PDB file of C-alpha atoms in Angstrom:
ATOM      1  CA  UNK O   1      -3.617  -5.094  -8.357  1.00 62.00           C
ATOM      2  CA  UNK O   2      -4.836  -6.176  -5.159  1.00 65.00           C
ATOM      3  CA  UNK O   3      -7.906  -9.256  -5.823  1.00 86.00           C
ATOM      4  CA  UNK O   4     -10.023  -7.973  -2.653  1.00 93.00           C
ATOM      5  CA  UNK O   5     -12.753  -5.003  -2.103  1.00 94.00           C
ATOM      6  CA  UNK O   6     -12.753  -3.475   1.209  1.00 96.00           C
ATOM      7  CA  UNK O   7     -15.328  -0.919   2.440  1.00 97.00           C
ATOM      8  CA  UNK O   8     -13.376   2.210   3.052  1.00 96.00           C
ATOM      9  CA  UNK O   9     -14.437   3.005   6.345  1.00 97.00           C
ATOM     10  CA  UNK O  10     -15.966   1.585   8.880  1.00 97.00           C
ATOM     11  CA  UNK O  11     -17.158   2.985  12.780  1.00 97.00           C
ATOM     12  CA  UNK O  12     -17.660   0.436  15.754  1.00 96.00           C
ATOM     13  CA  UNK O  13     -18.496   1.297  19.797  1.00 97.00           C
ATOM     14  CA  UNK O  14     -15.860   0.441  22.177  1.00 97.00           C
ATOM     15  CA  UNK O  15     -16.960  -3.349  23.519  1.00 96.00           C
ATOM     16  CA  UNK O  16     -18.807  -4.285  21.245  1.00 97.00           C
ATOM     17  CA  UNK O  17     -18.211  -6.484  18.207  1.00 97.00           C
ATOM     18  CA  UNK O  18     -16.447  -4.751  15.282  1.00 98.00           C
ATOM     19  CA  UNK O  19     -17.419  -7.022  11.859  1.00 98.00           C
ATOM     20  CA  UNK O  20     -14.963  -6.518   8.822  1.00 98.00           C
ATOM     21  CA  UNK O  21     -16.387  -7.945   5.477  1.00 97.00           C
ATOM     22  CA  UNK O  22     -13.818  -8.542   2.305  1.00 97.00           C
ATOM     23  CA  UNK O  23     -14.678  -9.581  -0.850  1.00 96.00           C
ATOM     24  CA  UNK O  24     -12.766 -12.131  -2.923  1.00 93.00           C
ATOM     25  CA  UNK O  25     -14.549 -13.262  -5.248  1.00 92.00           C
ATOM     26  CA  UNK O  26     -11.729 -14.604  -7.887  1.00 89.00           C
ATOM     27  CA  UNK O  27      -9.780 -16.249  -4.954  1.00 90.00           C
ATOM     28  CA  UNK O  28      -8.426 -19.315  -6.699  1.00 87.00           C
ATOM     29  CA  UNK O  29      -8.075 -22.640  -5.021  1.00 86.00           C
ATOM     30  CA  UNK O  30      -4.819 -22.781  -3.122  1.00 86.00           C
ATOM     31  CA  UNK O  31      -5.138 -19.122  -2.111  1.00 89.00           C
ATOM     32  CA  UNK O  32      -5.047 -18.072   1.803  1.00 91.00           C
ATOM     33  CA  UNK O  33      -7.343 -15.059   3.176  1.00 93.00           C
ATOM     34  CA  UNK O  34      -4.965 -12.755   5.406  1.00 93.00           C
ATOM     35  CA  UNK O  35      -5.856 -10.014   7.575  1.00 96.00           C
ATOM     36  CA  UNK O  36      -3.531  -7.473   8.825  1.00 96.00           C
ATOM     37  CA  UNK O  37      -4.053  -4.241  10.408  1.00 97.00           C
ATOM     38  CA  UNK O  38      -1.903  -0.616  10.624  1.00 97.00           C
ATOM     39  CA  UNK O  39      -2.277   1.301  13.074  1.00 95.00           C
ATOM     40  CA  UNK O  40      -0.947   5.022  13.243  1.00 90.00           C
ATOM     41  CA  UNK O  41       2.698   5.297  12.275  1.00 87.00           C
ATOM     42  CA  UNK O  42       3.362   1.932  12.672  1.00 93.00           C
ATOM     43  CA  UNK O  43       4.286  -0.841  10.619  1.00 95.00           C
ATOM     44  CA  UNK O  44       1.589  -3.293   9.778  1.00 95.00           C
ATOM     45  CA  UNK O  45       0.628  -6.364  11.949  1.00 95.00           C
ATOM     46  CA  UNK O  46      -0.060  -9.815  11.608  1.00 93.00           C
ATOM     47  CA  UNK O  47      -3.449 -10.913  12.643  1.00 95.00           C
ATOM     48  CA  UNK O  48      -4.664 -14.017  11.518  1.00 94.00           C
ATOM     49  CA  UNK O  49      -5.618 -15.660   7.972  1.00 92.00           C
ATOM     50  CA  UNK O  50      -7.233 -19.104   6.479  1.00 93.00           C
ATOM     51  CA  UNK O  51      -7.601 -21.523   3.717  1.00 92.00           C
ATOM     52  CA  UNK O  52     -11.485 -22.679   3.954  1.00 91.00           C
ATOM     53  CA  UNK O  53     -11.943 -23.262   7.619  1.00 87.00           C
ATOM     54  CA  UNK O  54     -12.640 -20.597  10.231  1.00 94.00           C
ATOM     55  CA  UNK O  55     -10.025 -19.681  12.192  1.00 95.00           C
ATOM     56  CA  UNK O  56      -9.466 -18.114  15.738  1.00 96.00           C
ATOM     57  CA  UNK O  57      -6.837 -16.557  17.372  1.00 94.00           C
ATOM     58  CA  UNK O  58      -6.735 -14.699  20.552  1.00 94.00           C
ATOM     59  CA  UNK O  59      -6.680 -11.296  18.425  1.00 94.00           C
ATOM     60  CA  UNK O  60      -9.750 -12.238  16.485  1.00 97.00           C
ATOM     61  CA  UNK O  61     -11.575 -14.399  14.040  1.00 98.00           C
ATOM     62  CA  UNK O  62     -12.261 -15.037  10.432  1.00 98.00           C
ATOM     63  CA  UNK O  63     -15.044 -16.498   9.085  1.00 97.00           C
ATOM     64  CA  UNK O  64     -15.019 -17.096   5.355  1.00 96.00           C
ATOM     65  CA  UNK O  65     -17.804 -18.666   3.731  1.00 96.00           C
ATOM     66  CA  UNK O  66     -18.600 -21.800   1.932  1.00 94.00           C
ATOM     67  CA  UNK O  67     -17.382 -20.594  -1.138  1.00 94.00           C
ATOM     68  CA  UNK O  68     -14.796 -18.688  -0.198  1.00 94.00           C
ATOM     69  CA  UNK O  69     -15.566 -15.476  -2.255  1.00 94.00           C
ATOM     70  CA  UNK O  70     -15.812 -13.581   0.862  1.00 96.00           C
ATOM     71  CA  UNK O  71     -14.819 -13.217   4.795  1.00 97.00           C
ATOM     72  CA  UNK O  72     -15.338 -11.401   7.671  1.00 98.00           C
ATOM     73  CA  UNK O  73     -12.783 -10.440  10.356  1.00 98.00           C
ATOM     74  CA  UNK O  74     -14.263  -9.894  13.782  1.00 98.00           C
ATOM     75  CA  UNK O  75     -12.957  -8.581  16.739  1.00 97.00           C
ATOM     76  CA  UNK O  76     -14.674  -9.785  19.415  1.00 96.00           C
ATOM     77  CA  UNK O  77     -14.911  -6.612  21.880  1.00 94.00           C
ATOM     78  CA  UNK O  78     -13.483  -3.732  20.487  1.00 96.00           C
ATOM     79  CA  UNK O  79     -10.843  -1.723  22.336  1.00 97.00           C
ATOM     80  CA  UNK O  80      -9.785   2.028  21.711  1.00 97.00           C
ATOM     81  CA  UNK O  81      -7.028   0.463  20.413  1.00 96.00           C
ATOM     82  CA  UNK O  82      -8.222  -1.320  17.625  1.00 97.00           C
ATOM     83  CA  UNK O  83      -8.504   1.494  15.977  1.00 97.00           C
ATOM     84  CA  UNK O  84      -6.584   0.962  12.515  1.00 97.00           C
ATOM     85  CA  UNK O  85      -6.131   0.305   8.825  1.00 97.00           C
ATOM     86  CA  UNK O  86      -6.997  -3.384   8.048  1.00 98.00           C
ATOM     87  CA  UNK O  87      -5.979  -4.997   5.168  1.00 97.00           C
ATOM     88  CA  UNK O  88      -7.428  -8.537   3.803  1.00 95.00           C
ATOM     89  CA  UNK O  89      -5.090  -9.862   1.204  1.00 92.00           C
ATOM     90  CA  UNK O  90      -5.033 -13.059  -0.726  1.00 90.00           C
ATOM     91  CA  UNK O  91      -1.470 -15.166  -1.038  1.00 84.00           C
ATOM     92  CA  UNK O  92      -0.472 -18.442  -1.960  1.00 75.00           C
ATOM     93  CA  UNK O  93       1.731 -18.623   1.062  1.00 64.00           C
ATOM     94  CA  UNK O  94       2.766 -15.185   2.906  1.00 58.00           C
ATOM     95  CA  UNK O  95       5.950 -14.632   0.623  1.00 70.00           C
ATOM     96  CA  UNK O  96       3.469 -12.830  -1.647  1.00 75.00           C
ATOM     97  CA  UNK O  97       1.404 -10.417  -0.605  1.00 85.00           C
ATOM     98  CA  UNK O  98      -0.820  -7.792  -2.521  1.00 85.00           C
ATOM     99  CA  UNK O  99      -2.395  -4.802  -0.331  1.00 89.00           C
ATOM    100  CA  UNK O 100      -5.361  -2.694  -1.226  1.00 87.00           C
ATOM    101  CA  UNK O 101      -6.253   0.317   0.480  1.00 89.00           C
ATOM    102  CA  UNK O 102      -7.921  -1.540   3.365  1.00 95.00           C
ATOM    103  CA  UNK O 103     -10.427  -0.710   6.055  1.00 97.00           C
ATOM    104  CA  UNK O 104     -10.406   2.442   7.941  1.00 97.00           C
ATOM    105  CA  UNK O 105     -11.821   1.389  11.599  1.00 98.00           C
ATOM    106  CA  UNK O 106     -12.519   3.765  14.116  1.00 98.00           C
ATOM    107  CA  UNK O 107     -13.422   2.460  17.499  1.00 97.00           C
ATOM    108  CA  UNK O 108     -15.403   5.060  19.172  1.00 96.00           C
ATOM    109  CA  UNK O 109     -16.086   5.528  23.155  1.00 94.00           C
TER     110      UNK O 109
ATOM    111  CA  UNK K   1      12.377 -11.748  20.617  1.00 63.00           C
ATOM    112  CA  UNK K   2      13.624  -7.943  18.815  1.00 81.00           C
ATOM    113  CA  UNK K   3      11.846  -7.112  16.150  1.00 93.00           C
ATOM    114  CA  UNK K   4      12.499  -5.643  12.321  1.00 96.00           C
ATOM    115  CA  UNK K   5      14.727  -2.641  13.008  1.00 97.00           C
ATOM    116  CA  UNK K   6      14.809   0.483  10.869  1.00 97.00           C
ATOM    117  CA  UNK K   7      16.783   3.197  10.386  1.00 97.00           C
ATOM    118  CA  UNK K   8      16.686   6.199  10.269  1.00 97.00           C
ATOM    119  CA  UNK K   9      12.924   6.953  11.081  1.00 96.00           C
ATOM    120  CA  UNK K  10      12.614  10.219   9.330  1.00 97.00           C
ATOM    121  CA  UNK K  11      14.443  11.429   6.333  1.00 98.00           C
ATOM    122  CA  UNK K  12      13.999  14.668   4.201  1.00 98.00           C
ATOM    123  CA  UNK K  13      15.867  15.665   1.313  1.00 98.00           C
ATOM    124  CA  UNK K  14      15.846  17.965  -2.167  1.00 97.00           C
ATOM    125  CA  UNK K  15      14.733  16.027  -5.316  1.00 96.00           C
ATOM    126  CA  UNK K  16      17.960  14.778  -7.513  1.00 97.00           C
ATOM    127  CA  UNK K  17      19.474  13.887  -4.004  1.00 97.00           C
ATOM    128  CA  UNK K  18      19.996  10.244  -2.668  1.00 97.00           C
ATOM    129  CA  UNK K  19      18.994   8.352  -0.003  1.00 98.00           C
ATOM    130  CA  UNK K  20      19.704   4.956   1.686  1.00 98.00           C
ATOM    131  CA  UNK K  21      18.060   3.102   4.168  1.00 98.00           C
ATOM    132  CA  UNK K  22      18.895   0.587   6.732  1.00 97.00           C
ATOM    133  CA  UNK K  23      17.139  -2.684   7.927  1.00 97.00           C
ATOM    134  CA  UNK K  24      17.489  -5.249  10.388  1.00 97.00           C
ATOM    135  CA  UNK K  25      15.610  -8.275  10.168  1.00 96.00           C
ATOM    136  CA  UNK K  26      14.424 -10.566  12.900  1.00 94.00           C
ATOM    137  CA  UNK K  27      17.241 -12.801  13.567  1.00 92.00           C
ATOM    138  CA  UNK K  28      17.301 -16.393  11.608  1.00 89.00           C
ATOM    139  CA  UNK K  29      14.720 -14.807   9.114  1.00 91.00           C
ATOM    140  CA  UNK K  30      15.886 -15.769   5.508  1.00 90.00           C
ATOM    141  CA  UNK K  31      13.307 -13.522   3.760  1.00 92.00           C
ATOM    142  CA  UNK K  32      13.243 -10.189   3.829  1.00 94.00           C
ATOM    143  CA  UNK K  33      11.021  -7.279   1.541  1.00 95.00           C
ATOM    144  CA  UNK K  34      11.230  -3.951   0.941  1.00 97.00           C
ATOM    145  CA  UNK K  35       7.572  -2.061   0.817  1.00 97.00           C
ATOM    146  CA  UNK K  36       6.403   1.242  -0.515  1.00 97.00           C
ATOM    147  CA  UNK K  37       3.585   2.748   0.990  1.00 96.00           C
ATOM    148  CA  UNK K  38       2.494   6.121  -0.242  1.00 96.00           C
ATOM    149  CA  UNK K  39      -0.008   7.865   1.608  1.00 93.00           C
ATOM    150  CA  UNK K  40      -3.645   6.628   1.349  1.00 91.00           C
ATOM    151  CA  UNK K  41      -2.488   3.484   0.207  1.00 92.00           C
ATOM    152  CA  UNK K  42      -1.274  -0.365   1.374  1.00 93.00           C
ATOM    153  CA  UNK K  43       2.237  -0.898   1.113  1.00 94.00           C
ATOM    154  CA  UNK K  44       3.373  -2.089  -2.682  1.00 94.00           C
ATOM    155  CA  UNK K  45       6.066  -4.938  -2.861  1.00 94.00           C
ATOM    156  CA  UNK K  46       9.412  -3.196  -3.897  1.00 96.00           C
ATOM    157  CA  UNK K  47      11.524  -6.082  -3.575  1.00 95.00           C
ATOM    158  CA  UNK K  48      12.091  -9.610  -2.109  1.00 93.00           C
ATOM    159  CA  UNK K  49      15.259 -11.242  -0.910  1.00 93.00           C
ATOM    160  CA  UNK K  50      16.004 -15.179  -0.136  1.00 90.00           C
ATOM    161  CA  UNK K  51      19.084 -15.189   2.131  1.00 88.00           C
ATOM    162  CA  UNK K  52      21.157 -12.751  -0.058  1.00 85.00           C
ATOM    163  CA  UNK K  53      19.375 -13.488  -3.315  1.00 91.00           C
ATOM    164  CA  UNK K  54      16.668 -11.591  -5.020  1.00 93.00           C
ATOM    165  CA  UNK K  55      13.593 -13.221  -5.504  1.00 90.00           C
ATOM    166  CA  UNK K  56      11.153 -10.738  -7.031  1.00 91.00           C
ATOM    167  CA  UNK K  57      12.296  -7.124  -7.884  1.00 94.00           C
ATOM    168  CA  UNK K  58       9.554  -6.786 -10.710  1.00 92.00           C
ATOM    169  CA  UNK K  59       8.384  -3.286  -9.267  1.00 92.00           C
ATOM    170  CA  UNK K  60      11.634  -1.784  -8.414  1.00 95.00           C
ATOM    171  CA  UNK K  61      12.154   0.776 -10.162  1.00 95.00           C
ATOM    172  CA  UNK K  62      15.106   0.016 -11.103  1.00 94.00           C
ATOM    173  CA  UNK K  63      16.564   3.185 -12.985  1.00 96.00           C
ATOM    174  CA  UNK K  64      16.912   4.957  -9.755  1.00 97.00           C
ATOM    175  CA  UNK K  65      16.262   2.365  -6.799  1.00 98.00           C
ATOM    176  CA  UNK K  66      18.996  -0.958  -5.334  1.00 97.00           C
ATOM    177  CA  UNK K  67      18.428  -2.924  -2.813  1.00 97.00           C
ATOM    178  CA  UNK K  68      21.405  -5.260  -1.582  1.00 95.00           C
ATOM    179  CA  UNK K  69      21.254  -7.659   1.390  1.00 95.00           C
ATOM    180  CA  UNK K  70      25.065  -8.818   1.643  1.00 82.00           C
ATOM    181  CA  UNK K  71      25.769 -11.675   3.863  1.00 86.00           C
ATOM    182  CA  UNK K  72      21.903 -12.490   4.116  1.00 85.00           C
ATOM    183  CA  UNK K  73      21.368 -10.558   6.862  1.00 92.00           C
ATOM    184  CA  UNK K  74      20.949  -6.824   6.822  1.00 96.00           C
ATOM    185  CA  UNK K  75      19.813  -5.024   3.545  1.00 97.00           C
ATOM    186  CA  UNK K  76      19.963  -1.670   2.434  1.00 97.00           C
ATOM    187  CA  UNK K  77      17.554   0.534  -0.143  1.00 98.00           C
ATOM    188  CA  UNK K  78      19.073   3.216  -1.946  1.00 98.00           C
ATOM    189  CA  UNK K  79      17.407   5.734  -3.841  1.00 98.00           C
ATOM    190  CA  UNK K  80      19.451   7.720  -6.412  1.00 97.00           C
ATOM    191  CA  UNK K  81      18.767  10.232  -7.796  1.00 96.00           C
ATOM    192  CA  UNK K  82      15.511  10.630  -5.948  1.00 97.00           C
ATOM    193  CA  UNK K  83      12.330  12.655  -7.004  1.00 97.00           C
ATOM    194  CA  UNK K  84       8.985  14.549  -5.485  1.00 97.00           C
ATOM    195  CA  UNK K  85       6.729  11.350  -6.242  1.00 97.00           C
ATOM    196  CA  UNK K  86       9.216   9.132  -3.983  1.00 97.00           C
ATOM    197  CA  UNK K  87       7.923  10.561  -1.022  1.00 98.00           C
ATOM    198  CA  UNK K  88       6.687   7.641   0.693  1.00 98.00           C
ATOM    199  CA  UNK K  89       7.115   5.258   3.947  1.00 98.00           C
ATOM    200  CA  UNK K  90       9.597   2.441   3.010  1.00 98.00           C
ATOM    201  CA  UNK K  91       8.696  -0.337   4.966  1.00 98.00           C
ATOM    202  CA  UNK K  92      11.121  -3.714   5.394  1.00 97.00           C
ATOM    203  CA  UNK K  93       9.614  -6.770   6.852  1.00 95.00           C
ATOM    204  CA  UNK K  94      11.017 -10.409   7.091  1.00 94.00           C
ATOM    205  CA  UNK K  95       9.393 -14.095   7.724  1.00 91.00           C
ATOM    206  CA  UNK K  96      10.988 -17.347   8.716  1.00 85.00           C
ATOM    207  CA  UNK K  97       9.389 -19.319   5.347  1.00 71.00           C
ATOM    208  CA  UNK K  98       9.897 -22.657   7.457  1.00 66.00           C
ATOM    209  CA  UNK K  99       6.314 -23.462   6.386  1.00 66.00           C
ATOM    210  CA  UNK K 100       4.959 -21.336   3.381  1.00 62.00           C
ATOM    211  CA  UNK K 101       2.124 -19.910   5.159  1.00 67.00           C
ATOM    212  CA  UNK K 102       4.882 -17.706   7.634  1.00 75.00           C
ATOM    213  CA  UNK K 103       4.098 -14.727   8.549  1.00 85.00           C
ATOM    214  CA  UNK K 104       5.818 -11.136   7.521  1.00 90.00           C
ATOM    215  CA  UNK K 105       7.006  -9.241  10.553  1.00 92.00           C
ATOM    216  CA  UNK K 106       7.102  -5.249   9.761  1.00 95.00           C
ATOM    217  CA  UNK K 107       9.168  -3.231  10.990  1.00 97.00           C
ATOM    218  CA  UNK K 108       8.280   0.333  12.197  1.00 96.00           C
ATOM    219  CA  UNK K 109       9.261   1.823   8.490  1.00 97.00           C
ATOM    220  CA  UNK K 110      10.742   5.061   7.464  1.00 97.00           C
ATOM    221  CA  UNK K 111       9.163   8.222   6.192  1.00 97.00           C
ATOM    222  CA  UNK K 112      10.877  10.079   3.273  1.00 98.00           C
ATOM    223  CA  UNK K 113       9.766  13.511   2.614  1.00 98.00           C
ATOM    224  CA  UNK K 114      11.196  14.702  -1.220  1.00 98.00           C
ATOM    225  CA  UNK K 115      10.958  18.285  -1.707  1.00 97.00           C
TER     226      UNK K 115
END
C-alpha cells in the first residue's frame, strides 16, 4: 500500500503557481520523497524528489518540511500543459517505488 | 538519447486467450520493471529485473503471468490464459542504478482491453 495521501483533485490558473501538498507522515529515516506526474496516455515522468533538503529543478520544486511528514510540489507558472496525474511516492532509492492514486491537476485558461 | 520502447500499443483479445508484450529499455540500463496500471489507479510493481535476473516478482501473479528478460536486455510479459480483470495498461520502465537514487524512465505503455 502506497505510505502517502494525496488530495484527489486539484484546479490551478494558467501562470500562476500550482501548489501540490502530500502527506507522509510514517516516512522513515532513509526514505526519499518522489514526485512524478502522468499525463494523458502517456507513461509517467520523472520530476524531481528529496531526502530532507529542498530541492529545485528546472521542472519544479519540493519543499518538505522540518519533519519530513509532508511536502509540497510546486510548479512555478503553470502551463496548459501541466495538466496531469501526479504521484508523490516514498523509496529508499528509486528501485522501489509504491504509487497511490495521485493528484488530478487541471490547469485551466 | 531513445527512450523505453513498447510494443504493440494497443491490444484486444477474448478472455482465456494470451498475450505477450514487448519492451525495449534505454540502452546500458540494467534494471528494468514491469507495471500494472488499471484505470483510476498508479501503476502497481509487477516485476523487477537486474540484468537478466529477477529481483522482486512478489505481485506477479504468477499462475497466469512470465516475464523473461534474456540476454539482459529486452524483456517480454506474457499473459496466459488471460481474464476480464487483466484489462489494464502494462507499463515497462528501466533506470541506470549507478547511484541508488536513479531514476525510472517509462515507457509509453500498452493498453490491453480483455473482453
Amino acid at each position: 500500500d502506497a505510505k502517502t495521501t494525496q488530495p484527489p483533485s486539484m484546479d490551478c490558473a494558467e501562470g500562476r503557481a500550482a501548489n501540490l501538498p502530500c502527506n507522509h507522515s510514517t516516512i522513515s529515516g532513509n526514505e526519499y520523497v518522489y514526485w512524478y506526474r502522468q499525463i494523458h496516455s502517456q507513461g509517467p515522468q520523472y520530476i524531481i524528489h528529496g531526502l530532507k533538503n529542498n530541492e529545485t529543478n528546472e521542472m519544479a520544486s519540493l519543499i518538505i518540511t522540518e519533519d519530513r511528514k509532508s511536502s509540497t510540489l510546486i510548479l512555478p507558472h503553470a502551463t496548459l500543459r501541466d495538466t496531469a496525474v501526479y504521484y508523490c511516492t516514498l523509496s529508499q532509492g528509486a528501485q522501489k517505488l509504491v504509487f497511490g492514486q495521485g493528484t488530478r491537476l487541471t490547469i485551466n485558461p | 538519447e531513445a527512450g523505453v520502447a513498447q510494443s504493440p500499443r494497443y491490444k484486444i483479445i477474448e478472455k482465456r486467450q494470451s498475450v505477450a508484450f514487448w519492451c525495449n529499455p534505454i540502452s546500458g540500463h540494467a534494471t528494468l520493471y514491469w507495471y500494472q496500471q488499471i484505470l483510476g489507479q498508479g501503476p502497481k510493481l509487477l516485476i523487477q529485473f537486474q540484468n537478466n535476473g529477477v529481483v522482486d516478482d512478489s505481485q506477479l501473479p504468477k499462475d497466469r503471468f512470465s516475464a523473461e528478460r534474456l540476454k539482459g536486455v529486452d524483456s517480454t510479459l506474457k499473459i496466459q490464459p488471460a481474464k476480464l480483470e487483466d484489462s489494464a495498461v502494462y507499463l515497462c520502465a528501466s533506470s541506470n542504478q549507478l547511484v541508488p537514487t536513479d531514476t525510472q524512465y517509462f515507457g509509453p505503455g500498452t493498453r490491453l482491453t480483455v473482453l
